[in-house]
Amino acid sequence: MRSQDVLIDGYGRIREEVHAVVDGLSADDLHARPGDGEANSIAWLIWHLTRVQDDHIADAAGIEQVWLAKGWADRFDLPLAKADTGYGHTSQQVGQVRVTSGKLLLGYYDAVHEQTLGFLGKLDGNALNRVVDERWDPPVTLGVRLVSVLGDDLQHVGQAAYVRGLL
């Protein structure tokens, strides 16, 4: 098995879990914030993990983000900066991420997933050694960045699944 095949399988598992969490939920369920009402909603978690994947993959591939290039920012029409990925959001900002339906969330996620698979499908093992971020010590390679996004996305979709279970 080639390293890109492992990554493609891993990113495919994110997609499976995103669909399992979102399918069949009402808008109210997507925006529910358990506990004291300050927790992250399913809508925010799925939007955020998708934004991060879109941002990081586009940067690594040297292509435009699906969010901007394919009109998803306009479809979501959030009261946030178009470049916002959700990183460091306050509770108030989390509450501003509202969607009309799970179909919108899944449409954006699937578009990002397709762009991700297209990029991963063109990689070879040597490409994973390319440095993509020199701000860290040691510098971050493409392979490390891809695994980092994979891990982050799996954590967030797991959190979303937990919230769904609470509902």
mmCIF file of C-alpha atoms in Angstrom:
data_model
loop_
_atom_site.group_PDB
_atom_site.id
_atom_site.type_symbol
_atom_site.label_atom_id
_atom_site.label_comp_id
_atom_site.label_asym_id
_atom_site.label_seq_id
_atom_site.Cartn_x
_atom_site.Cartn_y
_atom_site.Cartn_z
ATOM 1 C CA MET A 1 0.000 0.000 0.000
ATOM 2 C CA ARG A 2 1.309 3.430 -0.896
ATOM 3 C CA SER A 3 1.361 6.252 1.660
ATOM 4 C CA GLN A 4 -1.168 8.243 -0.371
ATOM 5 C CA ASP A 5 -3.549 5.270 -0.202
ATOM 6 C CA VAL A 6 -3.366 5.327 3.601
ATOM 7 C CA LEU A 7 -4.164 9.048 3.592
ATOM 8 C CA ILE A 8 -7.035 8.598 1.133
ATOM 9 C CA ASP A 9 -8.489 5.880 3.362
ATOM 10 C CA GLY A 10 -8.112 8.079 6.453
ATOM 11 C CA TYR A 11 -9.814 11.064 4.840
ATOM 12 C CA GLY A 12 -12.555 8.728 3.603
ATOM 13 C CA ARG A 13 -13.239 7.743 7.200
ATOM 14 C CA ILE A 14 -13.748 11.390 8.116
ATOM 15 C CA ARG A 15 -16.364 11.630 5.361
ATOM 16 C CA GLU A 16 -18.179 8.546 6.619
ATOM 17 C CA GLU A 17 -18.335 9.949 10.146
ATOM 18 C CA VAL A 18 -19.409 13.443 9.011
ATOM 19 C CA HIS A 19 -22.332 11.939 7.113
ATOM 20 C CA ALA A 20 -23.238 9.627 10.012
ATOM 21 C CA VAL A 21 -23.370 12.601 12.396
ATOM 22 C CA VAL A 22 -25.271 15.061 10.183
ATOM 23 C CA ASP A 23 -27.733 12.836 8.292
ATOM 24 C CA GLY A 24 -31.304 13.163 9.524
ATOM 25 C CA LEU A 25 -30.768 16.063 11.933
ATOM 26 C CA SER A 26 -33.051 19.080 12.009
ATOM 27 C CA ALA A 27 -31.693 22.630 11.992
ATOM 28 C CA ASP A 28 -32.514 22.822 15.719
ATOM 29 C CA ASP A 29 -30.464 19.686 16.379
ATOM 30 C CA LEU A 30 -27.550 21.039 14.332
ATOM 31 C CA HIS A 31 -27.484 24.214 16.448
ATOM 32 C CA ALA A 32 -28.084 22.652 19.870
ATOM 33 C CA ARG A 33 -25.363 23.532 22.372
ATOM 34 C CA PRO A 34 -25.371 21.033 25.245
ATOM 35 C CA GLY A 35 -24.783 21.728 28.900
ATOM 36 C CA ASP A 36 -24.811 25.406 29.700
ATOM 37 C CA GLY A 37 -25.426 26.343 26.056
ATOM 38 C CA GLU A 38 -21.794 27.299 25.568
ATOM 39 C CA ALA A 39 -20.566 24.040 24.014
ATOM 40 C CA ASN A 40 -19.830 23.770 20.308
ATOM 41 C CA SER A 41 -22.799 22.820 18.167
ATOM 42 C CA ILE A 42 -22.730 20.086 15.549
ATOM 43 C CA ALA A 43 -23.116 22.768 12.862
ATOM 44 C CA TRP A 44 -20.065 24.637 14.143
ATOM 45 C CA LEU A 45 -17.954 21.492 14.583
ATOM 46 C CA ILE A 46 -18.643 20.206 11.062
ATOM 47 C CA TRP A 47 -18.255 23.678 9.503
ATOM 48 C CA HIS A 48 -14.981 24.221 11.383
ATOM 49 C CA LEU A 49 -13.410 20.871 10.540
ATOM 50 C CA THR A 50 -14.356 21.416 6.908
ATOM 51 C CA ARG A 51 -12.978 24.962 6.859
ATOM 52 C CA VAL A 52 -9.667 23.803 8.349
ATOM 53 C CA GLN A 53 -9.361 20.944 5.861
ATOM 54 C CA ASP A 54 -10.251 23.275 2.979
ATOM 55 C CA ASP A 55 -7.776 25.946 4.128
ATOM 56 C CA HIS A 56 -4.861 23.603 4.801
ATOM 57 C CA ILE A 57 -5.265 21.381 1.742
ATOM 58 C CA ALA A 58 -5.684 24.357 -0.594
ATOM 59 C CA ASP A 59 -2.562 25.967 0.869
ATOM 60 C CA ALA A 60 -0.519 22.776 0.546
ATOM 61 C CA ALA A 61 -1.755 22.171 -2.999
ATOM 62 C CA GLY A 62 -1.327 25.781 -4.105
ATOM 63 C CA ILE A 63 -4.990 26.021 -5.155
ATOM 64 C CA GLU A 64 -8.015 28.077 -4.121
ATOM 65 C CA GLN A 65 -10.198 27.078 -1.221
ATOM 66 C CA VAL A 66 -13.509 25.519 -2.171
ATOM 67 C CA TRP A 67 -15.153 27.901 0.335
ATOM 68 C CA LEU A 68 -14.192 30.912 -1.763
ATOM 69 C CA ALA A 69 -13.771 29.546 -5.282
ATOM 70 C CA LYS A 70 -17.005 27.544 -5.423
ATOM 71 C CA GLY A 71 -19.302 30.058 -3.714
ATOM 72 C CA TRP A 72 -19.806 28.235 -0.417
ATOM 73 C CA ALA A 73 -19.029 31.354 1.623
ATOM 74 C CA ASP A 74 -21.918 33.114 -0.133
ATOM 75 C CA ARG A 75 -24.267 30.146 0.330
ATOM 76 C CA PHE A 76 -23.571 29.993 4.058
ATOM 77 C CA ASP A 77 -23.736 33.798 4.376
ATOM 78 C CA LEU A 78 -22.233 33.813 7.867
ATOM 79 C CA PRO A 79 -21.603 37.075 9.754
ATOM 80 C CA LEU A 80 -17.881 36.248 9.856
ATOM 81 C CA ALA A 81 -14.891 37.171 7.724
ATOM 82 C CA LYS A 82 -14.817 35.024 4.592
ATOM 83 C CA ALA A 83 -11.334 33.744 5.491
ATOM 84 C CA ASP A 84 -12.483 32.641 8.981
ATOM 85 C CA THR A 85 -11.927 28.964 9.771
ATOM 86 C CA GLY A 86 -13.297 29.007 13.303
ATOM 87 C CA TYR A 87 -9.903 28.812 14.978
ATOM 88 C CA GLY A 88 -10.066 30.615 18.323
ATOM 89 C CA HIS A 89 -13.786 31.344 18.106
ATOM 90 C CA THR A 90 -15.537 32.722 21.147
ATOM 91 C CA SER A 91 -18.814 31.231 22.312
ATOM 92 C CA GLN A 92 -20.636 34.096 20.594
ATOM 93 C CA GLN A 93 -18.898 33.374 17.275
ATOM 94 C CA VAL A 94 -19.706 29.665 17.594
ATOM 95 C CA GLY A 95 -23.356 30.670 17.908
ATOM 96 C CA GLN A 96 -23.137 32.695 14.690
ATOM 97 C CA VAL A 97 -22.430 29.591 12.626
ATOM 98 C CA ARG A 98 -25.967 28.681 11.647
ATOM 99 C CA VAL A 99 -27.142 26.699 8.652
ATOM 100 C CA THR A 100 -30.507 26.110 7.066
ATOM 101 C CA SER A 101 -29.987 22.351 6.872
ATOM 102 C CA GLY A 102 -27.550 19.494 7.134
ATOM 103 C CA LYS A 103 -27.654 19.333 3.347
ATOM 104 C CA LEU A 104 -25.710 22.608 3.173
ATOM 105 C CA LEU A 105 -23.052 21.349 5.597
ATOM 106 C CA LEU A 106 -22.703 18.047 3.752
ATOM 107 C CA GLY A 107 -22.568 19.742 0.353
ATOM 108 C CA TYR A 108 -19.651 21.892 1.441
ATOM 109 C CA TYR A 109 -17.926 18.985 3.190
ATOM 110 C CA ASP A 110 -18.289 16.735 0.125
ATOM 111 C CA ALA A 111 -16.883 19.438 -2.179
ATOM 112 C CA VAL A 112 -13.845 19.822 0.094
ATOM 113 C CA HIS A 113 -13.487 16.052 0.329
ATOM 114 C CA GLU A 114 -13.432 15.761 -3.471
ATOM 115 C CA GLN A 115 -10.761 18.452 -3.740
ATOM 116 C CA THR A 116 -8.762 16.699 -1.023
ATOM 117 C CA LEU A 117 -8.954 13.335 -2.813
ATOM 118 C CA GLY A 118 -7.897 14.965 -6.071
ATOM 119 C CA PHE A 119 -4.816 16.387 -4.383
ATOM 120 C CA LEU A 120 -3.962 13.201 -2.487
ATOM 121 C CA GLY A 121 -4.365 11.084 -5.618
ATOM 122 C CA LYS A 122 -1.558 12.989 -7.343
ATOM 123 C CA LEU A 123 0.972 12.612 -4.531
ATOM 124 C CA ASP A 124 3.890 10.269 -4.340
ATOM 125 C CA GLY A 125 5.899 9.337 -1.271
ATOM 126 C CA ASN A 126 8.563 11.940 -2.012
ATOM 127 C CA ALA A 127 6.011 14.768 -2.047
ATOM 128 C CA LEU A 128 5.219 14.108 1.609
ATOM 129 C CA ASN A 129 8.735 15.284 2.566
ATOM 130 C CA ARG A 130 8.202 18.779 1.113
ATOM 131 C CA VAL A 131 8.306 21.488 3.781
ATOM 132 C CA VAL A 132 5.033 23.434 3.823
ATOM 133 C CA ASP A 133 5.509 25.556 6.966
ATOM 134 C CA GLU A 134 8.856 26.827 8.189
ATOM 135 C CA ARG A 135 7.410 28.681 11.193
ATOM 136 C CA TRP A 136 7.856 25.569 13.346
ATOM 137 C CA ASP A 137 10.970 23.810 14.644
ATOM 138 C CA PRO A 138 11.297 21.379 13.037
ATOM 139 C CA PRO A 139 9.614 22.709 9.898
ATOM 140 C CA VAL A 140 6.313 21.034 9.009
ATOM 141 C CA THR A 141 6.356 18.667 6.036
ATOM 142 C CA LEU A 142 3.382 17.960 3.820
ATOM 143 C CA GLY A 143 3.056 14.494 5.349
ATOM 144 C CA VAL A 144 2.922 15.903 8.866
ATOM 145 C CA ARG A 145 0.395 18.578 7.823
ATOM 146 C CA LEU A 146 -1.882 16.007 6.186
ATOM 147 C CA VAL A 147 -1.809 13.766 9.254
ATOM 148 C CA SER A 148 -2.393 16.793 11.495
ATOM 149 C CA VAL A 149 -5.530 17.780 9.551
ATOM 150 C CA LEU A 150 -6.697 14.164 9.575
ATOM 151 C CA GLY A 151 -6.290 13.922 13.354
ATOM 152 C CA ASP A 152 -7.943 17.291 13.988
ATOM 153 C CA ASP A 153 -10.904 16.436 11.757
ATOM 154 C CA LEU A 154 -11.398 13.068 13.444
ATOM 155 C CA GLN A 155 -11.371 14.722 16.867
ATOM 156 C CA HIS A 156 -13.989 17.273 15.820
ATOM 157 C CA VAL A 157 -16.266 14.761 14.132
ATOM 158 C CA GLY A 158 -15.973 12.619 17.277
ATOM 159 C CA GLN A 159 -17.071 15.622 19.331
ATOM 160 C CA ALA A 160 -19.991 16.143 16.952
ATOM 161 C CA ALA A 161 -20.962 12.476 17.342
ATOM 162 C CA TYR A 162 -20.902 12.917 21.119
ATOM 163 C CA VAL A 163 -23.212 15.944 20.871
ATOM 164 C CA ARG A 164 -25.532 13.956 18.619
ATOM 165 C CA GLY A 165 -25.588 11.190 21.219
ATOM 166 C CA LEU A 166 -26.577 13.714 23.888
ATOM 167 C CA LEU A 167 -29.519 14.808 21.735
#
